[in-house]
Short mmCIF file of C-alpha atoms in Angstrom, two decimals:
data_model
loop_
_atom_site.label_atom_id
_atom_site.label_comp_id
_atom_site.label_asym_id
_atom_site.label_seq_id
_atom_site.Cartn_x
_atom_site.Cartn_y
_atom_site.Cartn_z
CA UNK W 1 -12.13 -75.92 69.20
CA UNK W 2 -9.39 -78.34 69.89
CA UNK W 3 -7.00 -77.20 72.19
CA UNK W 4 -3.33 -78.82 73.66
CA UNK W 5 -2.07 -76.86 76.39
CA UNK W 6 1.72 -78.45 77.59
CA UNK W 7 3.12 -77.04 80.94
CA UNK W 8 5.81 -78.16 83.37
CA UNK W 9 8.96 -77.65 81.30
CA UNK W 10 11.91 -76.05 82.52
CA UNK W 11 16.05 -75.98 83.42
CA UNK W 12 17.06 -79.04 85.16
CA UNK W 13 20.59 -80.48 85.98
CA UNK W 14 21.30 -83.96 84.63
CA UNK W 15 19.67 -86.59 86.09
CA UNK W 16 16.88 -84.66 87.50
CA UNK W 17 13.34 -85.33 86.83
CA UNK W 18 9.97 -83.28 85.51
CA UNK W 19 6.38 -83.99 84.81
CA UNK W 20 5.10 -82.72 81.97
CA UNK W 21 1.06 -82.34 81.65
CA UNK W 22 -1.07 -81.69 78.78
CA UNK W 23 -4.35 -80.22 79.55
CA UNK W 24 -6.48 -80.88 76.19
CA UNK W 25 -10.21 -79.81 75.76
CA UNK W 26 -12.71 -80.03 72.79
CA UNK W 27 -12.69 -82.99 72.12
CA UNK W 28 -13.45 -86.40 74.23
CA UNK W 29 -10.13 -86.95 75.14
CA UNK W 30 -10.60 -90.42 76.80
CA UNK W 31 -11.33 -91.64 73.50
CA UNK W 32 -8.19 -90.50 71.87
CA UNK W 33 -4.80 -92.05 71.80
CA UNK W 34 -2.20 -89.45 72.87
CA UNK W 35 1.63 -89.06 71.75
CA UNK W 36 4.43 -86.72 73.04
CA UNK W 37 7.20 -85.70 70.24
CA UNK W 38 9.83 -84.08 70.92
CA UNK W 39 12.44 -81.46 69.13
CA UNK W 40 15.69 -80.82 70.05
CA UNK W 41 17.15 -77.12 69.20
CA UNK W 42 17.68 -77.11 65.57
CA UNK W 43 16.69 -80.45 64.94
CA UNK W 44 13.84 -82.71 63.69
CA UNK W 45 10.84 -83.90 65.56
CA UNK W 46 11.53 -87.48 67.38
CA UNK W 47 8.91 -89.52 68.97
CA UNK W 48 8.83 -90.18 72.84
CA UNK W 49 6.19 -92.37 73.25
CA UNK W 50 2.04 -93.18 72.97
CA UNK W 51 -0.56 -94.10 75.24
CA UNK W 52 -4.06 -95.76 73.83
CA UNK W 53 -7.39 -94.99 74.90
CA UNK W 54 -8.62 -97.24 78.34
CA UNK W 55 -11.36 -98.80 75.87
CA UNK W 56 -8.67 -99.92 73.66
CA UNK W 57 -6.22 -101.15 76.89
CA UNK W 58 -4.88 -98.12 77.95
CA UNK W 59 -0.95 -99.07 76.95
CA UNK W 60 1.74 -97.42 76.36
CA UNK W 61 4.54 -97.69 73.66
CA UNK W 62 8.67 -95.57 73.90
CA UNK W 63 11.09 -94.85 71.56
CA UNK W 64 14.15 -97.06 72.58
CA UNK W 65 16.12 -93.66 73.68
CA UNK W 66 13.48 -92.79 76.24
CA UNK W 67 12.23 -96.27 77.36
CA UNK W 68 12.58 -97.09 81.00
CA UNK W 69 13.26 -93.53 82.03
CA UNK W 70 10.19 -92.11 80.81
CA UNK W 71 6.08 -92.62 81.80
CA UNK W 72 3.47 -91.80 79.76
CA UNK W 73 0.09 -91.59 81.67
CA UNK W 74 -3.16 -89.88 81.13
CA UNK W 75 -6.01 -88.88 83.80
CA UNK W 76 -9.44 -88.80 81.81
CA UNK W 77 -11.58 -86.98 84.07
CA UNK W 78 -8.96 -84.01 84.45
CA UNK W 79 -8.86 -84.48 80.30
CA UNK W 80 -4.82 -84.79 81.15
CA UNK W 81 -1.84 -86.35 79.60
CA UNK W 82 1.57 -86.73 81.64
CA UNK W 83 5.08 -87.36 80.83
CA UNK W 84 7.19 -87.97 83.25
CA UNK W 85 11.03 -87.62 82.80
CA UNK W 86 13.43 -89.02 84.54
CA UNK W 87 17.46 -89.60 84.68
CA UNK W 88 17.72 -86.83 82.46
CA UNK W 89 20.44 -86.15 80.33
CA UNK W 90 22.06 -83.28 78.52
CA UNK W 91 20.49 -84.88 74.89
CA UNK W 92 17.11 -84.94 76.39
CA UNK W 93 17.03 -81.09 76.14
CA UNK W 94 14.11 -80.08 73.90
CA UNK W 95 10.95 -78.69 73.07
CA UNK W 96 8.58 -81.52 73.74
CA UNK W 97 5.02 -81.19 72.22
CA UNK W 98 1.62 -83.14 73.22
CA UNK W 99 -0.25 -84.46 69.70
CA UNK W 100 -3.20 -86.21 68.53
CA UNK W 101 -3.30 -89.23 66.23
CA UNK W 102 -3.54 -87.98 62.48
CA UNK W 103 -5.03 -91.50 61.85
CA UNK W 104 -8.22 -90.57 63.57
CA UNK W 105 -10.03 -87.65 64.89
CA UNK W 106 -9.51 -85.18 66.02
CA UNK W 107 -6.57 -85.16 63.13
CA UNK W 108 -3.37 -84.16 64.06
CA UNK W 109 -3.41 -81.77 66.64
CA UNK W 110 -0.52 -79.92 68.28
CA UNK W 111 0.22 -78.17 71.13
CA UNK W 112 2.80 -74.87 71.66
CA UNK W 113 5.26 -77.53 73.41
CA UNK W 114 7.26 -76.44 76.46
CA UNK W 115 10.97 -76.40 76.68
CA UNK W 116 12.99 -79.35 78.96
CA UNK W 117 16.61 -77.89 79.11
CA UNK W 118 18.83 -80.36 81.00
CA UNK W 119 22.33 -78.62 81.93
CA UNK W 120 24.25 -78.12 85.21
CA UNK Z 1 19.88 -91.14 61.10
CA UNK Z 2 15.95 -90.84 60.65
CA UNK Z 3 13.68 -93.61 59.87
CA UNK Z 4 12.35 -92.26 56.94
CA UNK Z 5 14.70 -90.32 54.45
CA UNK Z 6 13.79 -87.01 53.30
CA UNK Z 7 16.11 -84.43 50.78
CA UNK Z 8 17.78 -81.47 53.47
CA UNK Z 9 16.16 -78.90 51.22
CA UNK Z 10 14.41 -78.36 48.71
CA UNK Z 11 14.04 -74.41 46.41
CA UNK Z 12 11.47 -72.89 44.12
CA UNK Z 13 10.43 -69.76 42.77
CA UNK Z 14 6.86 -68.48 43.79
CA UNK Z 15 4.56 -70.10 41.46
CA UNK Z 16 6.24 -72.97 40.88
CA UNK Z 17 5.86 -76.77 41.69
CA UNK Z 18 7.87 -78.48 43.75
CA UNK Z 19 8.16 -82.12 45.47
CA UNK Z 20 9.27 -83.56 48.82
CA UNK Z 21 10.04 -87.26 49.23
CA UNK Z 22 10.10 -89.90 51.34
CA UNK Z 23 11.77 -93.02 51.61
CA UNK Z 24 10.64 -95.71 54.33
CA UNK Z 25 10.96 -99.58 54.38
CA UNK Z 26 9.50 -102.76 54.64
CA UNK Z 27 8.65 -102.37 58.22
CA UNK Z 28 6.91 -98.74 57.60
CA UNK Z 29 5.27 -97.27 54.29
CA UNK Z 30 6.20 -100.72 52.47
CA UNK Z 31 4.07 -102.38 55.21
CA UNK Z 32 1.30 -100.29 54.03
CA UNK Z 33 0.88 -97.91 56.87
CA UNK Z 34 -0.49 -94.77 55.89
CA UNK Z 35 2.01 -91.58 55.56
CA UNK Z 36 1.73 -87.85 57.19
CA UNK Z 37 2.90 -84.72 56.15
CA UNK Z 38 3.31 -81.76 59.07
CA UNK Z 39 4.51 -78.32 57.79
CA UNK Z 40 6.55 -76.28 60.37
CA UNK Z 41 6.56 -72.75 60.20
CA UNK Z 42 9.57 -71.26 61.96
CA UNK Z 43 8.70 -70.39 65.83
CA UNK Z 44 5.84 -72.68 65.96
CA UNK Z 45 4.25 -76.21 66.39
CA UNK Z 46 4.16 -78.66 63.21
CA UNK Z 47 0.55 -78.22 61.58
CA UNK Z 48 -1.17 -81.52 60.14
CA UNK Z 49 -0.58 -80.44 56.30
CA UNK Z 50 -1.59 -84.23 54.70
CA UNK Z 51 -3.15 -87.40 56.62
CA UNK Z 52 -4.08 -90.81 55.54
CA UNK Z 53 -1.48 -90.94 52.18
CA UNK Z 54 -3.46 -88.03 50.51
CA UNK Z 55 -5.74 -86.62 52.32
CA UNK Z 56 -6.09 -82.55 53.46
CA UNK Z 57 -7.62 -81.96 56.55
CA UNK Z 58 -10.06 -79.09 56.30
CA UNK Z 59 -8.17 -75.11 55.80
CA UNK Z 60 -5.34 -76.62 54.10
CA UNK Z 61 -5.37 -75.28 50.10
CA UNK Z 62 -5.47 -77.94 47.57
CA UNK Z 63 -1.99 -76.66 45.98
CA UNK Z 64 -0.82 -79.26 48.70
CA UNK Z 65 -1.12 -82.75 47.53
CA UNK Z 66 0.10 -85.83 48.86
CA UNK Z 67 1.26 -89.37 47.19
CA UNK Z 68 2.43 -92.58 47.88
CA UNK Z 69 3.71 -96.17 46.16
CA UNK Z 70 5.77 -98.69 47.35
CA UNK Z 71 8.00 -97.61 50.41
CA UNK Z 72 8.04 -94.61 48.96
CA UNK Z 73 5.73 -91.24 49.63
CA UNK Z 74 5.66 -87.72 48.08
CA UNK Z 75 4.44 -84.02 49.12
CA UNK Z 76 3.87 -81.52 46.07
CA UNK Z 77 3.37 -78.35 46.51
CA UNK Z 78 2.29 -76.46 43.42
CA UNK Z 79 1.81 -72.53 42.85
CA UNK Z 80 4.51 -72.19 45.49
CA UNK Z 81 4.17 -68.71 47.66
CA UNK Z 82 6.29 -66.87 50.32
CA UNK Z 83 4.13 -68.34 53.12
CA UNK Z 84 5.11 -71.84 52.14
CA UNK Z 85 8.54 -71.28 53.15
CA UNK Z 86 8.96 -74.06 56.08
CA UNK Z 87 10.08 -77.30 57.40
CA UNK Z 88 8.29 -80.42 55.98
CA UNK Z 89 7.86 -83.47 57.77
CA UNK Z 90 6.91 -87.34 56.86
CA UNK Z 91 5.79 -89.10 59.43
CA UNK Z 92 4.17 -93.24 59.51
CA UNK Z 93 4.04 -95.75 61.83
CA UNK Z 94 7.03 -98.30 61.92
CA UNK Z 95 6.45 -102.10 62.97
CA UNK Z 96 10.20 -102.55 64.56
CA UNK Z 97 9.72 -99.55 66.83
CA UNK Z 98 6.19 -99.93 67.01
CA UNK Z 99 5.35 -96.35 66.93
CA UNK Z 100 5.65 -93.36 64.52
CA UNK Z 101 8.68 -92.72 62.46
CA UNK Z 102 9.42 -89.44 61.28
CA UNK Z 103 11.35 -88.08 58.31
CA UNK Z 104 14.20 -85.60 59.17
CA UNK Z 105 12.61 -82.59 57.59
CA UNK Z 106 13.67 -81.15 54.48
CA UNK Z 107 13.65 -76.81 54.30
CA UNK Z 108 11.91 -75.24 51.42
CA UNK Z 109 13.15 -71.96 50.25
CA UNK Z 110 10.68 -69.91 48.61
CA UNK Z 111 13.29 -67.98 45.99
#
């Protein structure tokens, strides 16, 4: 069973910094290109950013609001993704969710997400 | 503003069929990347409801049914029920940001 398991959210003041993790399992998850989304309260779900699999060069890609304060990285043999945050502002508050490709297996798959609040 | 345009919200009574759109570009569904469609039930994380344009991943009912032409894609949803009652989501991949766009979700009301 496929399983996304986010962890490391929390209340931080603005410009603070987090690192989110992603512990996935059932699946080979160095063979699978990993995302992070993210939801604001109320809102609609915004992409953060992507990382590909080593074998297929092991980049990354951000959404212009995010890019140059936040790091995508994974760690294959702890079957981990990261995101780490940093120079946080107030409109990065969210709930920010780990996801599989839908474009190839395994399809689509979520995790619970964990909340980033940013306020002083 | 979101990438791709969706309707706020969308209503039907149980039974009924009812559609979701979404409008892209040139640089997203016109390009010929494929289209997703998550369903959001309040409280939780979005749920993979169509990949690939049309395609339902295994568990999802076939009253769910997914389309696309142009820069445009749709979601029906026929023999609508209670459970339905969520937030939609289109989601493709978009050359000029290269990574995934998202529609901003349009609410169905189950009436």
């Amino acid at each position: 069973e496929v399983q996304l398991v986010e962890s490391g959210g929390g209340l931080v003041n603005p410009g603070g910094s987090l690192r989110l993790s992603c512990a996935a399992s059932g699946f080979t998850f160095s063979n699978a290109w990993m995302s992070w989304v993210r939801q604001a309260p109320g809102k609609g779900l915004e992409w953060v950013g992507r990382i590909k699999s080593k074998t297929d060069g092991g980049t990354t890609d951000y959404a212009a609001p995010v890019k140059g304060r936040f790091t995508i990285s994974r760690d294959d043999s702890k079957n981990t993704l990261y995101l780490v945050v940093n120079s946080l502002k107030t409109e990065d508050t969210a709930v920010y969710y780990c996801t599989t490709s839908p474009g190839s297996s395994p399809r689509g798959f979520w995790g619970q997400g964990t909340l980033v609040t940013v306020s002083s | 503003q979101s990438v791709l345009t969706q309707p706020p919200s969308v209503s039907g009574a149980p039974g009924q069929r009812v559609t979701i759109s979404c409008t892209g570009r040139s640089s997203n569904i016109g390009a010929g990347y494929d289209v997703h469609w998550y369903q959001q039930l309040p409280g939780t994380a979005p749920k993979l409801l169509i990949y690939g344009n049309s395609n339902r991943p295994s568990g999802v009912p076939d009253r769910f049914s997914g389309s696309k032409s142009g820069t445009s894609a749709s979601l029906a949803i026929s023999g609508l029920q209670a459970e339905d009652e969520a937030d939609y989501y289109c989601q493709s991949h978009d050359s000029s940001l290269s990574g995934w766009a998202f529609g901003g979700g349009t609410k169905l009301t189950v009436l």
